[in-house]
XYZ file of C-alpha atoms in Angstrom:
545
model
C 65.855 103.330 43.517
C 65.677 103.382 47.440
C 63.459 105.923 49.603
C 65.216 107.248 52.955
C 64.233 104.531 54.682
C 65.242 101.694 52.924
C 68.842 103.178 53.170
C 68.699 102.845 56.803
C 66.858 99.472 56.641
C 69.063 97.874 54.378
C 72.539 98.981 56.390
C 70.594 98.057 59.938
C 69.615 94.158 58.340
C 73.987 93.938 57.471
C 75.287 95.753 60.141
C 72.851 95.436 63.471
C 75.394 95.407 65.845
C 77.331 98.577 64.387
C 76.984 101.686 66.193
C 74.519 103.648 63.838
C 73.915 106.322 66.738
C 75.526 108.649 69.694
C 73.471 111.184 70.687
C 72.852 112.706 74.584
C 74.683 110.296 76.366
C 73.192 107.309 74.408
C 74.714 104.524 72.250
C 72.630 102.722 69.753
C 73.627 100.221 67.440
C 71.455 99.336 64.024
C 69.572 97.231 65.978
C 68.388 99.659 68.582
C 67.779 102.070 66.423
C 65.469 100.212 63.979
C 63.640 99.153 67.047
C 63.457 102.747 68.371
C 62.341 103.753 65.108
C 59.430 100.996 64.882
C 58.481 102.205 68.162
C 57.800 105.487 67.495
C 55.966 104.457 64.578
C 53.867 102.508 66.690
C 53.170 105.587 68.810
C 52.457 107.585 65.644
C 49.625 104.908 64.451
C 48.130 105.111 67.492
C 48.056 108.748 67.998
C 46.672 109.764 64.612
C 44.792 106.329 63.578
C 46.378 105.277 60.301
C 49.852 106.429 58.189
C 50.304 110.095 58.366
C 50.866 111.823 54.977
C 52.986 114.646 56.379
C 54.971 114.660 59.836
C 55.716 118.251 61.356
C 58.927 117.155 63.427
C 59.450 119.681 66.121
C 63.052 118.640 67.537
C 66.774 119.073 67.441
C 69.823 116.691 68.351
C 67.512 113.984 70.410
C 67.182 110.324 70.014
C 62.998 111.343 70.047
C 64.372 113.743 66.468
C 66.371 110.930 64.727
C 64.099 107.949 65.902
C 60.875 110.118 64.647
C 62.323 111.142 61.164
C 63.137 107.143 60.833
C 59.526 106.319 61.872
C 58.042 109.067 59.837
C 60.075 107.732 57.109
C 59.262 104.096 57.335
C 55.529 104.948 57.549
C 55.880 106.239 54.177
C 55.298 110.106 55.703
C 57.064 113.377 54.504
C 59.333 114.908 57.286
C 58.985 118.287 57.426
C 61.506 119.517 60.563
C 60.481 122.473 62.335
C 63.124 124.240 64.570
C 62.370 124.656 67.976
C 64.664 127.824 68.257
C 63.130 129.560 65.441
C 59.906 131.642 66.229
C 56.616 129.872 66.865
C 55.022 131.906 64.168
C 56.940 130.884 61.594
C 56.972 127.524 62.995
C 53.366 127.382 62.497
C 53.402 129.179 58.959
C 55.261 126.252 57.629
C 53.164 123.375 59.793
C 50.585 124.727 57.745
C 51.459 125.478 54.611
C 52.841 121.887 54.878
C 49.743 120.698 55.825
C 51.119 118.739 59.083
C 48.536 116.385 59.979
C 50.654 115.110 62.968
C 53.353 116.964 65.494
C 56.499 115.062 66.750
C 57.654 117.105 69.623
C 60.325 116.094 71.694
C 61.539 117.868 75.724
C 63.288 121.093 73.775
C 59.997 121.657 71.321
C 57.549 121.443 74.374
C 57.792 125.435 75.454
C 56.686 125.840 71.684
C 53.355 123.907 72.139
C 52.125 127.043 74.078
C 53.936 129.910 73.664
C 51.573 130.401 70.347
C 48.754 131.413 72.694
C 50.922 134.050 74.350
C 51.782 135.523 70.481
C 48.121 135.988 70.047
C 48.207 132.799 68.166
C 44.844 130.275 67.678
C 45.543 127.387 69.985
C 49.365 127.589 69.884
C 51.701 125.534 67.515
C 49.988 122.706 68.946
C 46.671 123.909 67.007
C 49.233 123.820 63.983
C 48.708 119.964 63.280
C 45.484 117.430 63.536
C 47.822 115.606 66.291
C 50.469 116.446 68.645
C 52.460 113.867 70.385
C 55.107 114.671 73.043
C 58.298 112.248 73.439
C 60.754 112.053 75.987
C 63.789 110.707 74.686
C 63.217 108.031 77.684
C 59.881 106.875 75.870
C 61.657 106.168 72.910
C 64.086 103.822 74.787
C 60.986 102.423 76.772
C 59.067 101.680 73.503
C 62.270 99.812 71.365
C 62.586 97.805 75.197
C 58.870 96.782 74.808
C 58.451 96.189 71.127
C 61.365 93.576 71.334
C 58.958 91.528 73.811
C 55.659 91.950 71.124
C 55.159 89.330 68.222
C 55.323 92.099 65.484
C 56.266 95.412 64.511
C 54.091 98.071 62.130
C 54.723 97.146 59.139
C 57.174 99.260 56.873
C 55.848 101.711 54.393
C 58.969 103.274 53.147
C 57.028 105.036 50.117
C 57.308 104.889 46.374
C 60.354 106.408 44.893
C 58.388 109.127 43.191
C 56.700 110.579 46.677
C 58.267 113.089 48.442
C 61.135 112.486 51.376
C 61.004 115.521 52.990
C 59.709 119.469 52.731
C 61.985 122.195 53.896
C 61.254 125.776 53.749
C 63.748 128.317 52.293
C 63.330 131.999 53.311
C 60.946 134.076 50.952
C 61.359 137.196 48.984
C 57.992 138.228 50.091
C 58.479 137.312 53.662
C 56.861 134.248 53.334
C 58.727 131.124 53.516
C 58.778 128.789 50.423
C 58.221 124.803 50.353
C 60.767 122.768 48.362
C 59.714 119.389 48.453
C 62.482 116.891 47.326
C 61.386 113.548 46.516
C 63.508 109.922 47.532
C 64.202 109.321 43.701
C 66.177 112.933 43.500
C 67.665 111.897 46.617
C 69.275 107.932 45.454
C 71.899 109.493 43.235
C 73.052 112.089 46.051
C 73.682 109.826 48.641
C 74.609 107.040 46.098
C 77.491 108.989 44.867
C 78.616 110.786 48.560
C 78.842 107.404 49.968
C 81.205 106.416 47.353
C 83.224 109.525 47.335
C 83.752 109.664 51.066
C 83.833 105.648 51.379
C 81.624 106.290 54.181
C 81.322 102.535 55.616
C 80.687 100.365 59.260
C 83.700 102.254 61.201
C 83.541 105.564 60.295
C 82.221 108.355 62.164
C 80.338 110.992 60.909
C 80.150 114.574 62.263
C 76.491 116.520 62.465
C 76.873 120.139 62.838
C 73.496 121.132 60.751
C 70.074 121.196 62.102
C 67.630 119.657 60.468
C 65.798 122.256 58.797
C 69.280 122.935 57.101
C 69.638 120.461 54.174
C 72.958 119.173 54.633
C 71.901 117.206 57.918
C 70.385 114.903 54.904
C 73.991 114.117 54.415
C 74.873 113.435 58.427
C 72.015 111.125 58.635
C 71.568 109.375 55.377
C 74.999 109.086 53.768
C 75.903 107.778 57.270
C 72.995 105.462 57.705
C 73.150 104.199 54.009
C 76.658 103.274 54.475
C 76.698 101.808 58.329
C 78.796 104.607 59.934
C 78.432 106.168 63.184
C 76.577 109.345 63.674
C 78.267 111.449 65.876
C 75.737 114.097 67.554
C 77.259 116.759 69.591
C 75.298 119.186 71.685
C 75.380 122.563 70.183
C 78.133 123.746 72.930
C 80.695 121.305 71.392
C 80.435 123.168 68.240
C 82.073 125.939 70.057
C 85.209 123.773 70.523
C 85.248 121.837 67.221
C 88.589 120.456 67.388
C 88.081 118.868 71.131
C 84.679 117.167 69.494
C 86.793 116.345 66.685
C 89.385 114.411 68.514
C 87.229 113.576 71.813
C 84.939 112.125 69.574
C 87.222 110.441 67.112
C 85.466 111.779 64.221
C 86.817 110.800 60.690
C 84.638 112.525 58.733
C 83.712 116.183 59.202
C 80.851 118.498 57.483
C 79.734 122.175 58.215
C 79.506 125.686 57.308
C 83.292 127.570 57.034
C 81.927 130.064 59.392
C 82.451 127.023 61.944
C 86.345 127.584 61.540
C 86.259 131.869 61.595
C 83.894 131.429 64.994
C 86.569 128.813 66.412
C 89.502 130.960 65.576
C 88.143 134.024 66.953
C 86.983 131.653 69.873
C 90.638 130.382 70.408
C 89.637 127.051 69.710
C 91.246 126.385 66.227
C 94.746 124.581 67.768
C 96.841 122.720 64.812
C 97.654 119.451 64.484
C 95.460 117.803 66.951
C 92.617 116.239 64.942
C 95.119 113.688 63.031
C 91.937 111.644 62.604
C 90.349 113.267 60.747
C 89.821 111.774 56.732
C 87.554 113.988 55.220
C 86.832 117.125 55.815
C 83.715 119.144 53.556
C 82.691 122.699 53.728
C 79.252 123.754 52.645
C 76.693 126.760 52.374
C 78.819 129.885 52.083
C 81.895 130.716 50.254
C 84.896 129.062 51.874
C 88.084 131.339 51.682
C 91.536 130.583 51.167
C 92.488 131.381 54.530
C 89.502 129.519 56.124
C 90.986 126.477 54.233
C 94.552 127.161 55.268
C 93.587 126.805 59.388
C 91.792 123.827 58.696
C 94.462 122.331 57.216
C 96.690 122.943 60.173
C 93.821 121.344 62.777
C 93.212 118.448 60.493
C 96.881 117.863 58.470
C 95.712 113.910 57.215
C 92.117 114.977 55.638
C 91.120 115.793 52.435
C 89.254 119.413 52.178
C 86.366 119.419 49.549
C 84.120 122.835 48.732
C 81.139 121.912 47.653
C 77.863 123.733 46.551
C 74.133 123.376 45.913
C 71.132 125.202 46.383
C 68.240 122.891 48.556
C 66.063 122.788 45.330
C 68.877 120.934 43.676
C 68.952 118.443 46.654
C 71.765 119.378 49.176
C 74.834 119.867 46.493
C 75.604 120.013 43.312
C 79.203 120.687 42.851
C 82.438 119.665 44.361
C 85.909 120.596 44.468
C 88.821 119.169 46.365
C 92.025 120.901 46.629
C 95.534 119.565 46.418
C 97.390 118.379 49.537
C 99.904 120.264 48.463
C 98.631 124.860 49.074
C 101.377 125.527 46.371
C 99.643 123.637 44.365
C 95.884 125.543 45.196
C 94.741 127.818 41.927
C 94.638 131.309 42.316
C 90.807 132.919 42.213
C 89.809 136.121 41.680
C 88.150 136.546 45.371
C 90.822 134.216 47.731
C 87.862 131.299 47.638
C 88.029 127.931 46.747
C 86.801 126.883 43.751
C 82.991 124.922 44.023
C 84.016 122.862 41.441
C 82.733 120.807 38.317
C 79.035 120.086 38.747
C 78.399 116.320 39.247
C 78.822 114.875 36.386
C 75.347 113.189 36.298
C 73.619 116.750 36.044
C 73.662 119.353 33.369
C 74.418 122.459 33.694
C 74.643 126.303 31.965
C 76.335 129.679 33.220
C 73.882 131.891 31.508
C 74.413 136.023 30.989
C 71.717 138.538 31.257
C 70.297 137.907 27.699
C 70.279 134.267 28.596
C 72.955 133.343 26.396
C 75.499 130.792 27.312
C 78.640 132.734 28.849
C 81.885 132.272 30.553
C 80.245 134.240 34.040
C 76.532 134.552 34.668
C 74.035 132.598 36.860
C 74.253 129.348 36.726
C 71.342 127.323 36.363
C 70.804 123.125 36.756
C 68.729 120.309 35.589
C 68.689 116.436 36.055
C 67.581 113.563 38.312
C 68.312 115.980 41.635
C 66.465 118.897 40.570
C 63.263 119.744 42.507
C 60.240 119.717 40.891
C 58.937 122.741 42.041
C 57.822 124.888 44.936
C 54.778 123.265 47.446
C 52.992 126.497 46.115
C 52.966 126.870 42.129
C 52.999 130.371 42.339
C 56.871 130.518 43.825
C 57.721 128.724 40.690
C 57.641 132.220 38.567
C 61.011 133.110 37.133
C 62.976 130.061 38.543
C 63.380 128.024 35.339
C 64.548 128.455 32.380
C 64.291 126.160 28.825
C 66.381 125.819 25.798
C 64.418 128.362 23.159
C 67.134 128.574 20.093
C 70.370 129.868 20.402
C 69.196 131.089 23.994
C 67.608 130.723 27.230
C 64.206 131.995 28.186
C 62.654 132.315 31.417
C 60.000 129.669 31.754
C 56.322 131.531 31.376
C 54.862 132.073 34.726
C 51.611 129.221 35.504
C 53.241 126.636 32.883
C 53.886 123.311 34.031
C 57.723 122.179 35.543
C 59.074 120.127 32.872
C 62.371 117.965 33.363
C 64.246 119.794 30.729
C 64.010 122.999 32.256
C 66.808 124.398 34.082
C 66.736 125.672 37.865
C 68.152 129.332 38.335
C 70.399 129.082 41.446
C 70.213 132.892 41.218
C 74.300 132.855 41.849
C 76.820 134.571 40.034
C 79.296 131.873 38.664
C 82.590 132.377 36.956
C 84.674 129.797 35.008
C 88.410 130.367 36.308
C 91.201 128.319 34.590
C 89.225 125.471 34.157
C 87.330 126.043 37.407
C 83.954 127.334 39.012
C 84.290 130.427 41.425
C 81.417 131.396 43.386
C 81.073 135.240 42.769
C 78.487 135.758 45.288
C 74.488 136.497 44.928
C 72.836 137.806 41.971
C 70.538 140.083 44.261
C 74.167 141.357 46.368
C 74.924 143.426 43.032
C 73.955 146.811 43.832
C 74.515 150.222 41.998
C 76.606 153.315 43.587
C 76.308 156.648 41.950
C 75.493 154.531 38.297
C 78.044 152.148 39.003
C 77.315 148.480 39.186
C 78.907 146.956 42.447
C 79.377 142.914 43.564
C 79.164 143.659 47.460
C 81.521 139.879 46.744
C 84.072 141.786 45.378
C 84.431 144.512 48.136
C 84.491 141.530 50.475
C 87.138 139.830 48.807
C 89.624 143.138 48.804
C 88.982 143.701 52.508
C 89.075 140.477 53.649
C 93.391 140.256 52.053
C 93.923 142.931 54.759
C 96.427 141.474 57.230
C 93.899 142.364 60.093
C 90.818 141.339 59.115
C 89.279 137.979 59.502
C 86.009 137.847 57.968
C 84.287 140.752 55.991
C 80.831 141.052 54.820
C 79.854 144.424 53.244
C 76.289 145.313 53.287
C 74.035 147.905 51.234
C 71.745 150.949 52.935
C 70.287 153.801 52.295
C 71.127 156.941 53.527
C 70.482 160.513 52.959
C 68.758 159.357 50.163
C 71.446 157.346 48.546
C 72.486 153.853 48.505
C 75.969 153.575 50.254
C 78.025 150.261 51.641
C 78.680 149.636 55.080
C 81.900 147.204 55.567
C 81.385 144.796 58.818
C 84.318 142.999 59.770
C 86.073 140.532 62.549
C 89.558 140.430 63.614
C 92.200 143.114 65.216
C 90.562 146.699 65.179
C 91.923 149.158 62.320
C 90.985 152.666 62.789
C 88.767 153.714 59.890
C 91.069 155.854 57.903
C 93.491 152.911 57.402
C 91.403 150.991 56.254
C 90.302 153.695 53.549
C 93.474 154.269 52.803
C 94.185 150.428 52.051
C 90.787 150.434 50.018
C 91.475 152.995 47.987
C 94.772 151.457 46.677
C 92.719 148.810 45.197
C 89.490 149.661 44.438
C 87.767 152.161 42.516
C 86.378 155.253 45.093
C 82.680 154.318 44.232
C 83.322 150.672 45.874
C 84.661 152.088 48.966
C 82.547 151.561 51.979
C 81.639 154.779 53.496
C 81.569 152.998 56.939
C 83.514 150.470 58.761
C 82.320 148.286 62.126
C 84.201 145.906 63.415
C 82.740 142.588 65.364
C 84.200 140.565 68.116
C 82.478 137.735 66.466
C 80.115 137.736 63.166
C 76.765 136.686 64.376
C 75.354 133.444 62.941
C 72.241 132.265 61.783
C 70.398 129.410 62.759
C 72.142 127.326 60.288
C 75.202 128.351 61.118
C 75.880 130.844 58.352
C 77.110 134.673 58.617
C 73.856 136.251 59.170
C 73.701 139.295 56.996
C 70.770 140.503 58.143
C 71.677 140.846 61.602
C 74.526 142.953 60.198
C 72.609 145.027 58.304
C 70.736 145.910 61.125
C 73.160 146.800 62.720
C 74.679 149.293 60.482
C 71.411 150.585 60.765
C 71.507 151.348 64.078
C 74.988 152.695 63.832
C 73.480 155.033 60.763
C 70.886 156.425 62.881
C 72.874 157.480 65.785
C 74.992 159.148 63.218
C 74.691 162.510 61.319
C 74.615 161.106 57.386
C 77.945 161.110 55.674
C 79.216 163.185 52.832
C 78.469 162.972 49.057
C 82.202 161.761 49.057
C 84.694 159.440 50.178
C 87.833 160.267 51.753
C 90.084 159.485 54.457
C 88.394 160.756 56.593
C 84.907 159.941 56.491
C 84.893 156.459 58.012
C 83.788 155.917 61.720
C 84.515 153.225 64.570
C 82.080 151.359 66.123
């Protein structure tokens, strides 16, 4: 059973002259990087006196980010990444709650450091952690060129399989984030079997789109480093232009969010048949549609295309699907998506119903060997599991203990389609309308099979007293009535939206997702610049934006 480091260590002792890294200019073989790693660790030692427990790492797409989460790793530490474009306060929430005794900071976390005292904050994020230390990407490089002229290197404590790899932090129901630790042991079989399925090896060359406080960037680091590939690190602008990173690049195997390929079409950026290259192409971390899949196919005609799924407390993913080369031969789903898949075949899994009896659509809930064992605070673990109790399920009592036969509720709506599993969409995205239960999935779907529209997301708000959708879409502008007049030919008139905005471009979250909220907001503004619309829905009553 090997920890994060030990992946790395073992591909860097049989391939050191491979390239393991390119980021900012920089090439590093397995060799530079282990000594850039052992470097830092140095640094670490002697800025906080022995082994840290817990490493806040305060950096994105630097060698100072990779080389610290190696050192932080090999000194037996849990990595707990902090974002330097999300806000300091929450920044420092999770520092805390983590219990950070030392800060990794690299040039693009500095303005962080101190902008805590202009929030009103205690001693800035810097007063977050025990220890701060500030790394140029330059020092790193300076300290592998100095540690290859010293008798010895710290020594490696790459942790027991049982402790805990890393600690990201999901956003809360209550507003406060939540810790899911995941430890190296429910790590081994994820990059164990992604390594074989992708036959990632010394050659290939692995994209990183994710940052990493997004838990797929455990895949562009560790899948890569456990089997001697190349990561590949653009700067965030490349992402903008994903085919020219793709083929500029010479990347063979490619990983993001679909929202990557809607943003590059509406961009301009999506051209076909240019990124012959490319092997393997996977899709992650919202539902990938039909037509999403069909443009990536035409940029990247020689790779696979796999959908996969998993919720971070299941340890990156879960599921995975690949469809046929052949679209004739793609199945038809109820909402144009791809199919997530068979759940790997190492975990168990139920759909459960509302009773919590076993059902063909439900929620579908998880266990095995990469199932979290619950949230850093106990309390967060209320109504997320649920046990075996006779010919049902029951929701595991609130305060009792996280056993491994208990099941994880991903809180998603699953559906078993001719043989496959459909995502259906969130659990908490069913809303009611006038009595009527609505999936805010299902409205998506329908709108989204318009000719004109690219991307849809329908949102929920209340309004003069009632709860009424709000239909946010991308593509070529269609006045309002149309588009209620298309609606209504395939939907019931309670599932109608009673408004209709269209984007230029969806707006994105930090990890790359369509950001709902922002959306919502949105229509929020547009609602309150607008008198409040009848008890009805006609023709007539949508607006433009």
């Amino acid at each position: 059973m090997s920890t994060l480091y030990e992946w790395f260590a073992r591909s860097a002792r049989a391939y050191p002259d491979a390239v393991a890294l390119e980021v900012a200019g920089r090439c590093l073989t397995y060799r530079d990087l282990h000594g850039c790693a052992a470097g830092v660790a140095e640094r670490m030692l002697g800025a906080y006196g022995r082994p840290p427990a817990r490493v806040g790492l305060l950096a994105s797409r630097s060698l100072v980010a990779f080389a610290g989460y190696l050192a932080a790793a090999r000194l037996g530490a849990t990595v707990v990444p902090l974002n330097p474009d999300h806000p300091v306060r929450r920044n420092r929430l999770i520092a805390e709650a983590a219990g950070a005794g030392l800060l990794l900071s690299d040039e693009s976390g500095l303005p962080q450091l101190d902008a805590g005292r202009e929030a009103g904050l205690d001693g800035g994020l810097d007063g977050a952690a025990g220890t701060v230390l500030r790394l140029a990407d330059d020092d790193v490089v300076a300290g592998e060129r100095a540690a290859r002229g010293t008798a010895g290197e710290p020594p490696e404590r790459p942790g027991d399989p049982d402790g805990v790899a890393y600690a990201l932090f999901t956003s809360g129901s209550t507003g406060r984030p939540k810790g899911v630790p995941i430890k190296h042991r429910q790590l081994h079989p994820y990059i164990a079997h992604n390594i074989a399925r992708y036959a990632v090896a010394p050659g290939c060359r692995m994209s990183h789109t994710f940052d990493l406080t997004f838990d797929p960037s455990v895949f562009d680091l560790f899948v890569t480093w456990g089997g001697g590939a190349t990561l590949v690190c653009p700067q965030r602008a490349e992402l903008l232009s994903p085919v020219d990173y793709l083929v500029e690049r010479r990347i063979s195997h490619w990983f993001s969010v679909p929202s990557v390929v809607s943003v590059g079409a509406e961009l301009g950026n999506l051209p076909a048949g240019r990124a012959t290259g490319v092997r393997c192409s996977i899709f992650i971390g919202e539902p990938l549609s039909y037509r999403q899949a069909a443009a990536w196919q035409a940029v990247a005609p020689a790779s696979t295309i796999d959908n996969v799924y998993g919720p971070t407390e299941l340890t990156v993913a879960c599921t995975e699907y690949r469809l046929p080369a052949d679209p004739d031969r793609w199945p038809v789903t109820s909402n144009d998506t791809v199919p997530i898949g068979p759940v790997y075949p190492y975990l168990d899994h139920v759909v459960l119903d509302g009773e919590g009896h076993r059902a063909p659509e439900g929620e579908l809930c998880v266990r095995g060997v990469q199932r979290f064992d619950g949230y850093l605070d106990p309390t967060d673990n209320r109504d997320r599991f649920v046990a075996a109790d006779g010919a049902r399920f029951a929701v595991v009592p609130a305060g009792a203990a996280v056993e491994p036969g208990h099941y994880y509720r991903t809180g998603d709506r699953i559906r078993l389609e001719d043989g496959h599993l459909v995502h259906l969409g969130r659990l908490d995205h069913q809303v009611k309308i006038r009595g009527y239960r609505v999936e805010l999935g299902e409205v998506e779907a329908v709108l989204a099979r318009h000719p004109e529209v690219r991307q849809a997301v329908v949102v929920a708000v209340s309004a003069a007293g009632e709860i009424q959708l709000a239909a946010c879409y991308s593509g070529v502008p269609v006045p309002d009535r149309q588009l209620v007049r298309w609606l209504r030919d395939r939907l019931p008139m309670h599932m109608v939206p009673r408004r209709f905005h269209h984007c230029a471009t969806m707006p994105l979250n930090a990890n790359g997702k369509t950001d709902r909220r922002a959306l919502h907001d949105l229509v929020l503004a547009g609602t309150a610049r607008r008198p409040p619309a009848g008890p009805t829905v006609d023709a007539g009553t949508g607006a433009g934006s």
